[in-house]
Short mmCIF file of C-alpha atoms and ligand atoms in Angstrom, two decimals:
data_model
loop_
_atom_site.label_atom_id
_atom_site.label_comp_id
_atom_site.label_asym_id
_atom_site.label_seq_id
_atom_site.Cartn_x
_atom_site.Cartn_y
_atom_site.Cartn_z
CA UNK A 179 -26.17 20.16 -34.55
CA UNK A 180 -26.19 18.43 -31.19
CA UNK A 181 -26.33 14.70 -31.55
CA UNK A 182 -27.63 12.99 -28.42
CA UNK A 183 -26.29 9.60 -27.35
CA UNK A 184 -28.38 6.52 -26.74
CA UNK A 185 -28.72 5.24 -23.18
CA UNK A 186 -27.89 1.61 -22.48
CA UNK A 187 -30.24 -0.47 -24.62
CA UNK A 188 -32.84 -2.39 -22.59
CA UNK A 189 -32.54 -6.17 -22.70
CA UNK A 190 -36.16 -6.79 -23.85
CA UNK A 191 -36.94 -9.07 -20.94
CA UNK A 192 -40.35 -10.71 -20.69
CA UNK A 193 -42.11 -9.73 -17.44
CA UNK A 194 -44.40 -12.31 -15.86
CA UNK A 195 -46.01 -12.04 -12.43
CA UNK A 196 -43.65 -9.32 -11.28
CA UNK A 197 -40.38 -10.93 -12.45
CA UNK A 198 -38.30 -10.42 -15.57
CA UNK A 199 -37.02 -13.40 -17.53
CA UNK A 200 -34.99 -13.61 -20.74
CA UNK A 201 -36.76 -13.43 -24.11
CA UNK A 202 -35.36 -15.53 -26.94
CA UNK A 203 -33.62 -14.01 -29.94
CA UNK A 204 -36.32 -13.73 -32.60
CA UNK A 205 -35.86 -15.90 -35.68
CA UNK A 206 -36.20 -12.94 -38.01
CA UNK A 207 -35.27 -9.34 -37.70
CA UNK A 208 -32.96 -7.08 -35.78
CA UNK A 209 -33.26 -3.59 -34.40
CA UNK A 210 -31.47 -0.93 -36.42
CA UNK A 211 -30.72 2.74 -36.13
CA UNK A 212 -33.00 4.16 -38.86
CA UNK A 213 -30.67 7.15 -39.18
CA UNK A 214 -27.79 5.02 -40.41
CA UNK A 215 -29.14 1.54 -41.04
CA UNK A 216 -26.62 0.27 -38.49
CA UNK A 217 -27.67 -2.89 -36.62
CA UNK A 218 -28.08 -2.16 -32.91
CA UNK A 219 -29.37 -5.39 -31.41
CA UNK A 220 -31.06 -8.67 -32.11
CA UNK A 221 -34.84 -8.62 -32.04
CA UNK A 222 -36.31 -10.59 -29.14
CA UNK A 223 -39.61 -12.41 -28.85
CA UNK A 224 -41.40 -14.08 -25.97
CA UNK A 225 -42.23 -17.74 -26.45
CA UNK A 226 -45.84 -18.77 -26.76
CA UNK A 227 -45.45 -20.51 -23.41
CA UNK A 228 -44.35 -17.19 -21.88
CA UNK A 229 -47.37 -15.46 -23.43
CA UNK A 230 -49.64 -18.05 -21.89
CA UNK A 231 -48.02 -17.61 -18.47
CA UNK A 232 -48.18 -13.81 -18.75
CA UNK A 233 -51.92 -14.01 -19.45
CA UNK A 234 -52.28 -16.54 -16.65
CA UNK A 235 -50.54 -14.16 -14.22
CA UNK A 236 -52.78 -11.25 -15.23
CA UNK A 237 -55.86 -13.44 -14.93
CA UNK A 238 -54.84 -14.81 -11.53
CA UNK A 239 -54.09 -11.31 -10.24
CA UNK A 240 -57.51 -10.17 -11.40
CA UNK A 241 -59.25 -13.13 -9.80
CA UNK A 242 -57.35 -12.64 -6.55
CA UNK A 243 -58.55 -9.04 -6.48
CA UNK A 244 -55.19 -7.70 -5.24
CA UNK A 245 -55.33 -4.62 -7.45
CA UNK A 246 -58.99 -4.01 -8.18
CA UNK A 247 -60.02 -4.35 -4.53
CA UNK A 248 -57.72 -1.50 -3.54
CA UNK A 249 -60.27 0.85 -5.10
CA UNK A 250 -59.45 4.10 -6.89
CA UNK A 251 -58.12 5.71 -3.69
CA UNK A 252 -55.94 2.74 -2.82
CA UNK A 253 -54.47 2.54 -6.31
CA UNK A 254 -53.78 6.26 -6.55
CA UNK A 255 -50.56 6.43 -4.44
CA UNK A 256 -49.00 3.58 -6.43
CA UNK A 257 -49.89 5.29 -9.71
CA UNK A 258 -48.54 8.60 -8.43
CA UNK A 259 -45.22 6.90 -7.68
CA UNK A 260 -45.37 5.41 -11.19
CA UNK A 261 -45.76 8.96 -12.56
CA UNK A 262 -42.70 10.12 -10.59
CA UNK A 263 -40.67 7.17 -11.86
CA UNK A 264 -41.64 8.07 -15.44
CA UNK A 265 -40.59 11.69 -14.91
CA UNK A 266 -37.15 10.47 -13.90
CA UNK A 267 -36.90 8.35 -17.06
CA UNK A 268 -38.12 11.06 -19.46
CA UNK A 269 -34.84 11.65 -21.27
CA UNK A 270 -33.89 7.97 -21.63
CA UNK A 271 -37.37 7.21 -22.95
CA UNK A 272 -37.18 10.12 -25.41
CA UNK A 273 -33.86 8.88 -26.81
CA UNK A 274 -35.02 5.28 -27.15
CA UNK A 275 -38.26 6.36 -28.83
CA UNK A 276 -36.34 8.59 -31.27
CA UNK A 277 -34.20 5.70 -32.42
CA UNK A 278 -37.05 3.16 -32.49
CA UNK A 279 -39.46 5.38 -34.43
CA UNK A 280 -37.37 7.89 -36.41
CA UNK A 281 -39.32 10.70 -34.75
CA UNK A 282 -37.04 13.67 -33.94
CA UNK A 283 -35.73 13.88 -30.38
CA UNK A 284 -37.29 17.35 -29.97
CA UNK A 285 -40.69 15.66 -30.34
CA UNK A 286 -40.02 12.43 -28.43
CA UNK A 287 -38.91 14.66 -25.53
CA UNK A 288 -42.39 16.19 -25.50
CA UNK A 289 -43.88 12.69 -25.27
CA UNK A 290 -41.30 11.44 -22.78
CA UNK A 291 -41.73 14.53 -20.62
CA UNK A 292 -45.51 14.24 -20.46
CA UNK A 293 -45.82 10.54 -19.58
CA UNK A 294 -45.83 11.27 -15.84
CA UNK A 295 -48.60 13.84 -16.24
CA UNK A 296 -50.63 11.39 -18.31
CA UNK A 297 -50.63 9.10 -15.29
CA UNK A 298 -51.42 11.93 -12.85
CA UNK A 299 -54.31 13.02 -15.04
CA UNK A 300 -55.89 9.59 -15.07
CA UNK A 301 -55.47 9.28 -11.32
CA UNK A 302 -57.47 12.50 -10.90
CA UNK A 303 -60.10 11.23 -13.33
CA UNK A 304 -60.53 7.87 -11.67
CA UNK A 305 -60.70 9.44 -8.22
CA UNK A 306 -63.41 11.82 -9.45
CA UNK A 307 -65.32 8.95 -11.03
CA UNK A 308 -65.04 6.77 -7.91
CA UNK A 309 -65.62 3.04 -7.67
CA UNK A 310 -69.29 3.12 -6.91
CA UNK A 311 -72.19 5.43 -6.31
CA UNK A 312 -75.65 5.18 -4.91
CA UNK A 313 -78.42 5.47 -7.48
CA UNK A 314 -81.59 7.38 -6.78
CA UNK A 315 -84.24 4.86 -5.83
CA UNK A 316 -87.46 5.36 -3.89
CA UNK A 317 -87.32 2.09 -1.93
CA UNK A 318 -84.08 0.28 -0.91
CA UNK A 319 -80.35 0.71 -1.47
CA UNK A 320 -79.28 0.48 -5.14
CA UNK A 321 -75.65 1.02 -6.13
CA UNK A 322 -73.66 1.19 -9.33
CA UNK A 323 -70.18 -0.31 -9.14
CA UNK A 324 -67.41 0.06 -11.70
CA UNK A 325 -65.62 -3.24 -12.21
CA UNK A 326 -62.61 -3.95 -14.42
CA UNK A 327 -63.34 -6.64 -17.00
CA UNK A 328 -60.29 -8.71 -16.16
CA UNK A 329 -56.95 -9.46 -17.80
CA UNK A 330 -56.48 -6.93 -20.57
CA UNK A 331 -54.22 -7.08 -23.64
CA UNK A 332 -52.55 -3.80 -24.58
CA UNK A 333 -51.14 -3.85 -28.12
CA UNK A 334 -49.04 -0.93 -29.31
CA UNK A 335 -47.82 0.51 -32.63
CA UNK A 336 -44.31 1.87 -33.15
CA UNK A 337 -44.94 5.51 -33.99
CA UNK A 338 -45.31 6.90 -30.44
CA UNK A 339 -44.06 3.95 -28.40
CA UNK A 340 -43.91 5.22 -24.82
CA UNK A 341 -46.91 7.55 -25.05
CA UNK A 342 -49.08 4.68 -26.29
CA UNK A 343 -47.80 2.25 -23.68
CA UNK A 344 -48.17 4.72 -20.83
CA UNK A 345 -51.63 5.86 -21.81
CA UNK A 346 -52.93 2.34 -22.20
CA UNK A 347 -51.38 0.89 -19.06
CA UNK A 348 -52.16 3.91 -16.87
CA UNK A 349 -55.84 3.97 -17.83
CA UNK A 350 -56.15 0.20 -17.47
CA UNK A 351 -54.48 0.22 -14.05
CA UNK A 352 -56.51 3.21 -12.87
CA UNK A 353 -59.65 1.22 -13.73
CA UNK A 354 -58.34 -1.69 -11.65
CA UNK A 355 -57.59 -3.97 -14.59
CA UNK A 356 -54.58 -6.26 -14.83
CA UNK A 357 -52.60 -6.14 -18.05
CA UNK A 358 -50.34 -7.81 -20.59
CA UNK A 359 -48.48 -5.30 -22.78
CA UNK A 360 -47.08 -6.06 -26.21
CA UNK A 361 -45.09 -3.31 -27.90
CA UNK A 362 -44.45 -3.33 -31.63
CA UNK A 363 -41.41 -5.44 -32.53
CA UNK A 364 -40.00 -2.26 -34.11
CA UNK A 365 -40.14 -0.21 -30.91
CA UNK A 366 -39.76 -2.40 -27.82
CA UNK A 367 -37.27 -0.45 -25.73
CA UNK A 368 -39.14 2.33 -23.96
CA UNK A 369 -41.96 -0.05 -23.02
CA UNK A 370 -39.53 -2.09 -20.94
CA UNK A 371 -38.55 1.06 -19.02
CA UNK A 372 -42.24 1.84 -18.49
CA UNK A 373 -42.92 -1.65 -17.13
CA UNK A 374 -39.88 -1.54 -14.84
CA UNK A 375 -41.09 1.83 -13.54
CA UNK A 376 -44.51 0.39 -12.75
CA UNK A 377 -42.93 -2.41 -10.73
CA UNK A 378 -40.61 -0.04 -8.87
CA UNK A 379 -43.67 2.05 -8.04
CA UNK A 380 -45.24 -0.99 -6.37
CA UNK A 381 -47.89 -2.38 -8.71
CA UNK A 382 -48.66 -5.86 -7.41
CA UNK A 383 -47.14 -8.90 -9.13
CA UNK A 384 -49.35 -9.94 -12.03
CA UNK A 385 -50.89 -6.50 -12.64
CA UNK A 386 -48.40 -5.51 -15.37
CA UNK A 387 -46.94 -8.23 -17.61
CA UNK A 388 -44.91 -7.67 -20.75
CA UNK A 389 -44.39 -9.84 -23.82
CA UNK A 390 -42.48 -9.18 -27.04
CA UNK A 391 -42.90 -10.22 -30.62
CA UNK A 392 -44.81 -9.55 -33.80
CA UNK A 393 -48.19 -10.55 -35.14
CA UNK A 394 -47.76 -14.23 -34.23
CA UNK A 395 -47.27 -13.39 -30.55
CA UNK A 396 -50.04 -10.76 -30.68
CA UNK A 397 -52.45 -13.24 -32.25
CA UNK A 398 -51.92 -15.78 -29.45
CA UNK A 399 -52.27 -13.08 -26.81
CA UNK A 400 -55.57 -11.66 -28.06
CA UNK A 401 -57.14 -15.08 -28.67
CA UNK A 402 -56.49 -16.30 -25.11
CA UNK A 403 -59.89 -16.85 -23.45
CA UNK A 404 -58.59 -15.33 -20.19
CA UNK A 405 -58.15 -11.99 -21.97
CA UNK A 406 -61.36 -10.10 -21.31
CA UNK A 407 -60.53 -6.82 -23.05
CA UNK A 408 -58.18 -5.72 -25.83
CA UNK A 409 -56.98 -2.18 -26.43
CA UNK A 410 -55.00 -2.00 -29.66
CA UNK A 411 -53.59 0.86 -31.69
CA UNK A 412 -52.31 0.04 -35.15
CA UNK A 413 -53.28 -0.48 -38.75
CA UNK A 414 -56.72 -1.35 -40.06
CA UNK A 415 -55.77 -4.82 -41.42
CA UNK A 416 -54.39 -5.77 -38.00
CA UNK A 417 -57.50 -4.36 -36.37
CA UNK A 418 -59.63 -6.65 -38.52
CA UNK A 419 -57.52 -9.69 -37.57
CA UNK A 420 -57.85 -8.81 -33.88
CA UNK A 421 -61.60 -8.29 -34.16
CA UNK A 422 -61.89 -11.75 -35.77
CA UNK A 423 -59.79 -13.30 -32.99
CA UNK A 424 -61.92 -11.56 -30.36
CA UNK A 425 -65.20 -12.75 -31.83
CA UNK A 426 -65.32 -16.31 -30.45
CA UNK A 427 -64.81 -15.06 -26.88
CA UNK A 428 -66.78 -11.82 -27.43
CA UNK A 429 -63.82 -10.01 -25.92
CA UNK A 430 -64.34 -6.31 -25.31
CA UNK A 431 -62.51 -4.31 -27.98
CA UNK A 432 -61.03 -0.89 -28.44
CA UNK A 433 -59.30 -0.43 -31.79
CA UNK A 434 -57.57 2.80 -32.82
CA UNK A 435 -56.73 2.26 -36.47
CA UNK A 436 -55.55 4.12 -39.54
CA UNK A 437 -57.04 6.60 -42.00
CA UNK A 438 -56.06 8.45 -45.16
CA UNK A 439 -57.05 11.80 -43.69
CA UNK A 440 -58.39 14.41 -46.15
CA UNK A 441 -57.67 18.14 -46.06
CA UNK A 442 -60.01 20.38 -48.06
CA UNK A 443 -58.59 23.71 -49.18
CA UNK A 444 -61.45 26.07 -50.10
CA UNK A 445 -61.24 28.76 -52.74
CA UNK A 446 -60.85 31.53 -50.13
CA UNK A 447 -57.93 29.88 -48.28
CA UNK A 448 -54.76 31.79 -47.39
CA UNK A 449 -52.36 29.75 -49.51
CA UNK A 450 -49.15 30.45 -47.59
CA UNK A 451 -50.67 29.81 -44.16
CA UNK A 452 -52.42 26.69 -45.45
CA UNK A 453 -49.22 25.27 -46.91
CA UNK A 454 -47.35 25.92 -43.66
CA UNK A 455 -50.04 24.15 -41.62
CA UNK A 456 -50.30 21.22 -44.05
CA UNK A 457 -46.56 20.62 -44.09
CA UNK A 458 -46.38 20.91 -40.33
CA UNK A 459 -49.17 18.31 -39.97
CA UNK A 460 -48.05 15.95 -42.71
CA UNK A 461 -44.44 15.85 -41.53
CA UNK A 462 -45.11 15.51 -37.79
CA UNK A 463 -43.49 12.43 -36.21
CA UNK A 464 -41.41 12.16 -39.39
CA UNK A 465 -44.67 11.81 -41.35
CA UNK A 466 -45.87 9.00 -39.06
CA UNK A 467 -48.79 10.63 -37.21
CA UNK A 468 -52.08 8.73 -37.50
CA UNK A 469 -54.11 11.94 -37.78
CA UNK A 470 -51.80 13.70 -40.23
CA UNK A 471 -53.32 15.25 -43.35
CA UNK A 472 -52.57 12.82 -46.20
CA UNK A 473 -54.75 13.85 -49.14
CA UNK A 474 -55.06 17.51 -49.98
CA UNK A 475 -58.16 18.37 -52.02
CA UNK A 476 -57.82 21.91 -53.26
CA UNK A 477 -60.06 24.24 -55.24
CA UNK A 478 -58.98 24.28 -58.91
CA UNK A 479 -58.11 27.94 -58.84
CA UNK A 480 -55.51 27.49 -56.09
CA UNK A 481 -53.80 24.25 -56.99
CA UNK A 482 -50.68 25.65 -58.68
CA UNK A 483 -50.06 28.27 -56.00
CA UNK A 484 -50.64 25.75 -53.25
CA UNK A 485 -48.25 23.19 -54.73
CA UNK A 486 -45.57 25.89 -55.06
CA UNK A 487 -46.12 26.94 -51.47
CA UNK A 488 -46.01 23.33 -50.24
CA UNK A 489 -42.70 22.79 -52.01
CA UNK A 490 -41.28 25.98 -50.44
CA UNK A 491 -42.44 24.84 -46.97
CA UNK A 492 -40.98 21.35 -47.43
CA UNK A 493 -37.72 23.02 -48.38
CA UNK A 494 -37.57 24.61 -44.91
CA UNK A 495 -37.54 21.26 -43.10
CA UNK A 496 -34.33 20.28 -41.41
CA UNK A 497 -33.98 16.69 -42.52
CA UNK A 498 -31.54 14.70 -40.44
CA UNK A 499 -30.92 12.18 -37.72
CA UNK A 500 -33.75 11.74 -35.25
CA UNK A 501 -31.07 12.02 -32.55
CA UNK A 502 -30.06 15.54 -33.64
CA UNK A 503 -31.75 18.24 -31.62
CA UNK A 504 -32.38 20.54 -34.59
CA UNK A 505 -33.89 17.93 -36.90
CA UNK A 506 -37.52 18.54 -37.85
CA UNK A 507 -37.89 15.52 -40.17
CA UNK A 508 -36.13 12.28 -39.38
CA UNK A 509 -36.10 8.93 -41.16
CA UNK A 510 -39.05 6.57 -41.19
CA UNK A 511 -38.91 3.90 -38.52
CA UNK A 512 -37.63 0.85 -40.37
CA UNK A 513 -36.62 -0.40 -43.77
CA UNK A 514 -39.96 -1.94 -44.75
CA UNK A 515 -41.69 1.40 -44.10
CA UNK A 516 -39.34 3.13 -46.52
CA UNK A 517 -39.93 0.40 -49.12
CA UNK A 518 -43.71 0.62 -48.75
CA UNK A 519 -43.68 4.39 -49.22
CA UNK A 520 -41.53 4.05 -52.33
CA UNK A 521 -43.97 1.52 -53.76
CA UNK A 522 -46.98 3.71 -52.92
CA UNK A 523 -45.29 6.62 -54.68
CA UNK A 524 -44.50 4.42 -57.68
CA UNK A 525 -48.18 3.38 -57.84
CA UNK A 526 -49.27 7.01 -57.74
CA UNK A 527 -46.83 7.89 -60.51
CA UNK A 528 -47.94 4.92 -62.61
CA UNK A 529 -51.49 6.23 -62.28
CA UNK A 530 -50.40 9.62 -63.62
CA UNK A 531 -49.32 11.58 -60.56
CA UNK A 532 -46.52 14.14 -60.86
CA UNK A 533 -44.16 13.63 -57.91
CA UNK A 534 -42.09 16.50 -56.54
CA UNK A 535 -39.38 15.31 -54.15
CA UNK A 536 -37.99 18.08 -52.00
CA UNK A 537 -34.45 17.49 -50.79
CA UNK A 538 -31.61 15.22 -51.66
CA UNK A 539 -31.73 11.48 -51.29
CA UNK A 540 -29.66 10.40 -48.34
CA UNK A 541 -27.10 7.68 -48.88
CA UNK A 542 -27.69 5.84 -45.63
CA UNK A 543 -30.52 5.15 -43.22
CA UNK A 544 -34.22 4.91 -43.96
CA UNK A 545 -35.08 8.38 -45.08
CA UNK A 546 -37.96 9.02 -47.41
CA UNK A 547 -37.47 12.34 -49.19
CA UNK A 548 -40.54 14.49 -48.43
CA UNK A 549 -42.73 14.42 -51.50
CA UNK A 550 -45.83 16.06 -52.94
CA UNK A 551 -47.67 13.90 -55.49
CA UNK A 552 -50.01 15.97 -57.64
CA UNK A 553 -52.72 14.15 -59.59
CA UNK A 554 -56.12 14.71 -61.18
CA UNK A 555 -57.36 11.63 -59.33
CA UNK A 556 -55.89 9.93 -56.30
CA UNK A 557 -57.16 6.42 -55.98
CA UNK A 558 -55.37 4.95 -52.98
CA UNK A 559 -57.45 2.86 -50.68
CA UNK A 560 -54.54 2.10 -48.37
CA UNK A 561 -53.20 4.49 -45.78
CA UNK A 562 -50.09 6.53 -46.58
CA UNK A 563 -47.93 6.58 -43.44
CA UNK A 564 -44.90 8.75 -44.07
CA UNK A 565 -43.75 12.10 -45.47
CA UNK A 566 -45.79 11.82 -48.66
CA UNK A 567 -48.67 14.17 -49.34
CA UNK A 568 -51.05 13.88 -52.30
CA UNK A 569 -52.72 16.92 -53.86
CA UNK A 570 -55.72 16.78 -56.16
CA UNK A 571 -58.12 19.41 -57.53
CA UNK A 572 -61.84 19.82 -56.92
CA UNK A 573 -64.33 22.11 -58.72
CA UNK A 574 -66.25 23.15 -55.65
CA UNK A 575 -67.07 22.26 -52.03
CA UNK A 576 -69.48 19.48 -53.00
CA UNK A 577 -66.87 17.75 -55.14
CA UNK A 578 -64.23 18.26 -52.45
CA UNK A 579 -66.48 16.69 -49.87
CA UNK A 580 -67.25 13.72 -52.09
CA UNK A 581 -63.53 13.11 -52.59
CA UNK A 582 -62.77 13.67 -48.90
CA UNK A 583 -65.25 11.02 -47.84
CA UNK A 584 -64.12 8.45 -50.40
CA UNK A 585 -61.67 5.70 -49.52
CA UNK A 586 -60.07 4.84 -46.22
CA UNK A 587 -61.12 7.70 -43.90
CA UNK A 588 -62.47 8.09 -40.41
CA UNK A 589 -59.88 9.45 -37.98
CA UNK A 590 -59.31 13.10 -38.82
CA UNK A 591 -60.07 15.74 -41.44
CA UNK A 592 -59.08 19.33 -42.14
CA UNK A 593 -60.65 22.35 -43.82
CA UNK A 594 -58.80 25.53 -44.77
CA UNK A 595 -60.51 28.80 -45.68
CA UNK A 596 -60.68 32.44 -44.59
CA UNK A 597 -64.40 32.17 -43.91
CA UNK A 598 -64.11 30.01 -40.80
CA UNK A 599 -67.85 29.63 -40.36
CA UNK A 600 -68.21 28.23 -43.87
CA UNK A 601 -65.19 25.98 -43.26
CA UNK A 602 -66.74 24.67 -40.04
CA UNK A 603 -70.04 23.99 -41.83
CA UNK A 604 -68.19 22.00 -44.50
CA UNK A 605 -66.11 20.20 -41.86
CA UNK A 606 -69.30 19.02 -40.18
CA UNK A 607 -69.89 16.70 -43.17
CA UNK A 608 -66.44 15.05 -43.27
CA UNK A 609 -66.80 11.49 -42.02
CA UNK A 610 -64.12 11.54 -39.34
CA UNK A 611 -63.84 11.91 -35.58
CA UNK A 612 -61.98 15.21 -35.47
CA UNK A 613 -62.03 17.95 -38.09
CA UNK A 614 -59.72 20.92 -37.63
CA UNK A 615 -60.20 24.25 -39.36
CA UNK A 616 -57.08 26.19 -40.36
CA UNK A 617 -54.63 24.13 -38.33
CA UNK A 618 -53.00 20.75 -37.88
CA UNK A 619 -51.88 20.67 -34.25
CA UNK A 620 -51.70 17.36 -32.43
CA UNK A 621 -53.44 18.39 -29.24
CA UNK A 622 -57.20 18.42 -28.87
CA UNK A 623 -58.99 21.65 -29.67
CA UNK A 624 -60.88 21.79 -26.37
CA UNK A 625 -60.64 19.97 -23.03
CA UNK A 626 -63.97 18.28 -23.76
CA UNK A 627 -62.87 16.99 -27.18
CA UNK A 628 -63.87 13.35 -27.44
CA UNK A 629 -63.74 11.83 -30.88
CA UNK A 630 -65.18 8.64 -32.29
CA UNK A 631 -63.59 6.51 -34.94
CA UNK A 632 -65.74 6.52 -38.06
CA UNK A 633 -65.72 3.88 -40.79
CA UNK A 634 -62.77 1.51 -40.78
CA UNK A 635 -60.76 3.72 -38.42
CA UNK A 636 -61.65 1.72 -35.39
CA UNK A 637 -63.98 0.92 -32.56
CA UNK A 638 -64.35 3.17 -29.55
CA UNK A 639 -63.42 6.75 -28.85
CA UNK A 640 -60.36 8.91 -28.41
CA UNK A 641 -61.41 11.06 -25.46
CA UNK A 642 -59.79 10.51 -22.05
CA UNK A 643 -63.15 9.72 -20.46
CA UNK A 644 -63.86 7.14 -23.20
CA UNK A 645 -60.51 5.50 -22.67
CA UNK A 646 -60.98 5.20 -18.91
CA UNK A 647 -64.50 3.96 -19.43
CA UNK A 648 -63.31 1.22 -21.77
CA UNK A 649 -61.42 -0.71 -19.11
CA UNK A 650 -64.36 -1.31 -16.79
CA UNK A 651 -67.96 -2.36 -16.89
CA UNK A 652 -70.70 -1.30 -14.52
CA UNK A 653 -72.54 -3.60 -12.20
CA UNK A 654 -75.76 -2.51 -10.51
CA UNK A 655 -76.58 -4.18 -7.20
CA UNK A 656 -79.58 -3.28 -5.12
CA UNK A 657 -82.80 -4.13 -3.41
CA UNK A 658 -85.51 -4.89 -5.91
CA UNK A 659 -88.72 -2.89 -6.14
CA UNK A 660 -91.55 -5.02 -4.87
CA UNK A 661 -95.03 -4.89 -6.38
CA UNK A 662 -94.16 -3.99 -9.98
CA UNK A 663 -96.64 -5.33 -12.60
CA UNK A 664 -93.95 -7.22 -14.53
P1 NAD B 734 -49.61 -2.74 -37.07
O1 NAD B 734 -51.05 -2.95 -37.32
O2 NAD B 734 -48.64 -3.32 -38.01
O3 NAD B 734 -49.19 -3.30 -35.63
C1 NAD B 734 -49.79 -2.83 -34.44
C2 NAD B 734 -49.56 -3.86 -33.34
O4 NAD B 734 -50.36 -5.02 -33.60
C3 NAD B 734 -48.12 -4.35 -33.24
O5 NAD B 734 -47.78 -4.49 -31.88
C4 NAD B 734 -48.18 -5.70 -33.95
O6 NAD B 734 -47.16 -6.58 -33.56
C5 NAD B 734 -49.54 -6.18 -33.50
N1 NAD B 734 -50.13 -7.23 -34.34
C6 NAD B 734 -49.92 -7.47 -35.66
N2 NAD B 734 -50.71 -8.49 -36.06
C7 NAD B 734 -51.43 -8.89 -34.98
C8 NAD B 734 -52.43 -9.89 -34.77
N3 NAD B 734 -52.85 -10.68 -35.75
N4 NAD B 734 -52.97 -10.00 -33.55
C9 NAD B 734 -52.56 -9.20 -32.54
N5 NAD B 734 -51.62 -8.24 -32.66
C10 NAD B 734 -51.07 -8.09 -33.88
O7 NAD B 734 -49.44 -1.15 -36.93
P2 NAD B 734 -48.10 -0.35 -36.87
O8 NAD B 734 -47.49 -0.37 -38.23
O9 NAD B 734 -47.31 -0.82 -35.71
O10 NAD B 734 -48.60 1.14 -36.55
C11 NAD B 734 -48.94 2.08 -37.51
C12 NAD B 734 -50.44 2.12 -37.64
O11 NAD B 734 -51.02 2.57 -36.41
C13 NAD B 734 -50.92 3.10 -38.68
O12 NAD B 734 -51.95 2.49 -39.42
C14 NAD B 734 -51.49 4.26 -37.86
O13 NAD B 734 -52.50 4.98 -38.51
C15 NAD B 734 -52.01 3.54 -36.67
N6 NAD B 734 -52.15 4.43 -35.52
C16 NAD B 734 -53.42 4.79 -35.15
C17 NAD B 734 -53.60 5.66 -34.08
C18 NAD B 734 -54.98 6.06 -33.66
O14 NAD B 734 -55.10 6.68 -32.63
N7 NAD B 734 -56.01 5.72 -34.39
C19 NAD B 734 -52.49 6.14 -33.38
C20 NAD B 734 -51.21 5.75 -33.79
C21 NAD B 734 -51.06 4.87 -34.86
#
């Protein structure tokens, strides 16, 4: 195996109004290599005073109009330079993300290598959308203008650190918004490279600010009355806390949250192909993909064959360091993740599940042995977020659908069956934003795919157009129509 080395670790500096300044060593926590458990660096957190100044800088930059008044065309060259800077950083970002998240380097390279194109894509979208357009009106001049809301908080999870940071900041900047980013305390490093790249590309001072810390820092950031919009990706409990903090100011919200995604396996499914797709989906990002299949609901007649096939597929994984190029399943991101998975598995077993662990326990690092938990009933209202897949039987499609729609669902669903039309018809009734038939790939099924978050999985949509739309409002200005009756 080829073990890649880490680049120099970023210093986790707080960025305010275009300048970096030191962040204090956080009272609790340190950053570790999840592959070995070895301590790599102290955790750093911005002070609450720094958070306030970062928001103040974003607010002042918005008020001064230095970024928004450039218009989509004026912002485009800066964002294109930002994309080029990200291309140059792709490998460093991939290595830092692999060690911060436990996701194998072969996958973080895909994310790291596509960050530049994410920015180029949004530049093309915002140019096509334009800043304003004339509305059809039979009297005077009436125009619709797109206006960023103002200072925007961007709150990230740890499972795809740079991809989340880049997507959020690129779409916000393309819309003309000014921003304050806060990465997860577990995965701060690539975000600092992203923010440095934005400054090298020439974003004006105050347009991109960066603070570090956990929920306490995040809570102060989102409650600041100068924050006019919040885009957060993370867990449902955190989403609820953010929504509560946003309520007094009626801050605009976009929340991409969690879900215990169901996968229905119909009686006519191809067992081997289904098991291969389920394992591929459930183990992606070392089991830490928000849309991964989590709960398999399989027709009675197939359950034994499917479990056997799942175990065989899990046995083909190459479990190892996220920094090894041939690894297909790395560790989970940090120690508390491993502990939570163990306790979820213990709860399943206590409720009668039969757990099949595939592979040897590893003596060091935060590996969770990939596991299938087979049970008559799976009653877990909390999201599973790791290489643990539950399997339960259902008598027929109606029962499978009832089980699929029970509990914490809303992001994604899956249906497997040889009759793809029947599978699509069933998939239409799963309460989730994206339902895939006979596959578990990460990318959207069609360029026009735009999914909503159902239930407790969030507020807003997942499509690129939705995301761009989120960061601005529309303002209509025009000559009134005289002589109307009211
Ligand atoms: P998390 O909810 O623990 O943290 C997310 C972010 O919110 C972190 O930056 C955290 O510091 C911050 N935060 C915590 N409390 C806060 C508060 N009170 N106010 C403001 N900010 C606060 O989530 P996580 O463990 O980092 O990420 C994993 C979760 O993300 C999973 O639930 C997964 O399903 C979800 N996720 C969803 C999507 C999606 O597109 N829907 C994508 C990726 C991950």
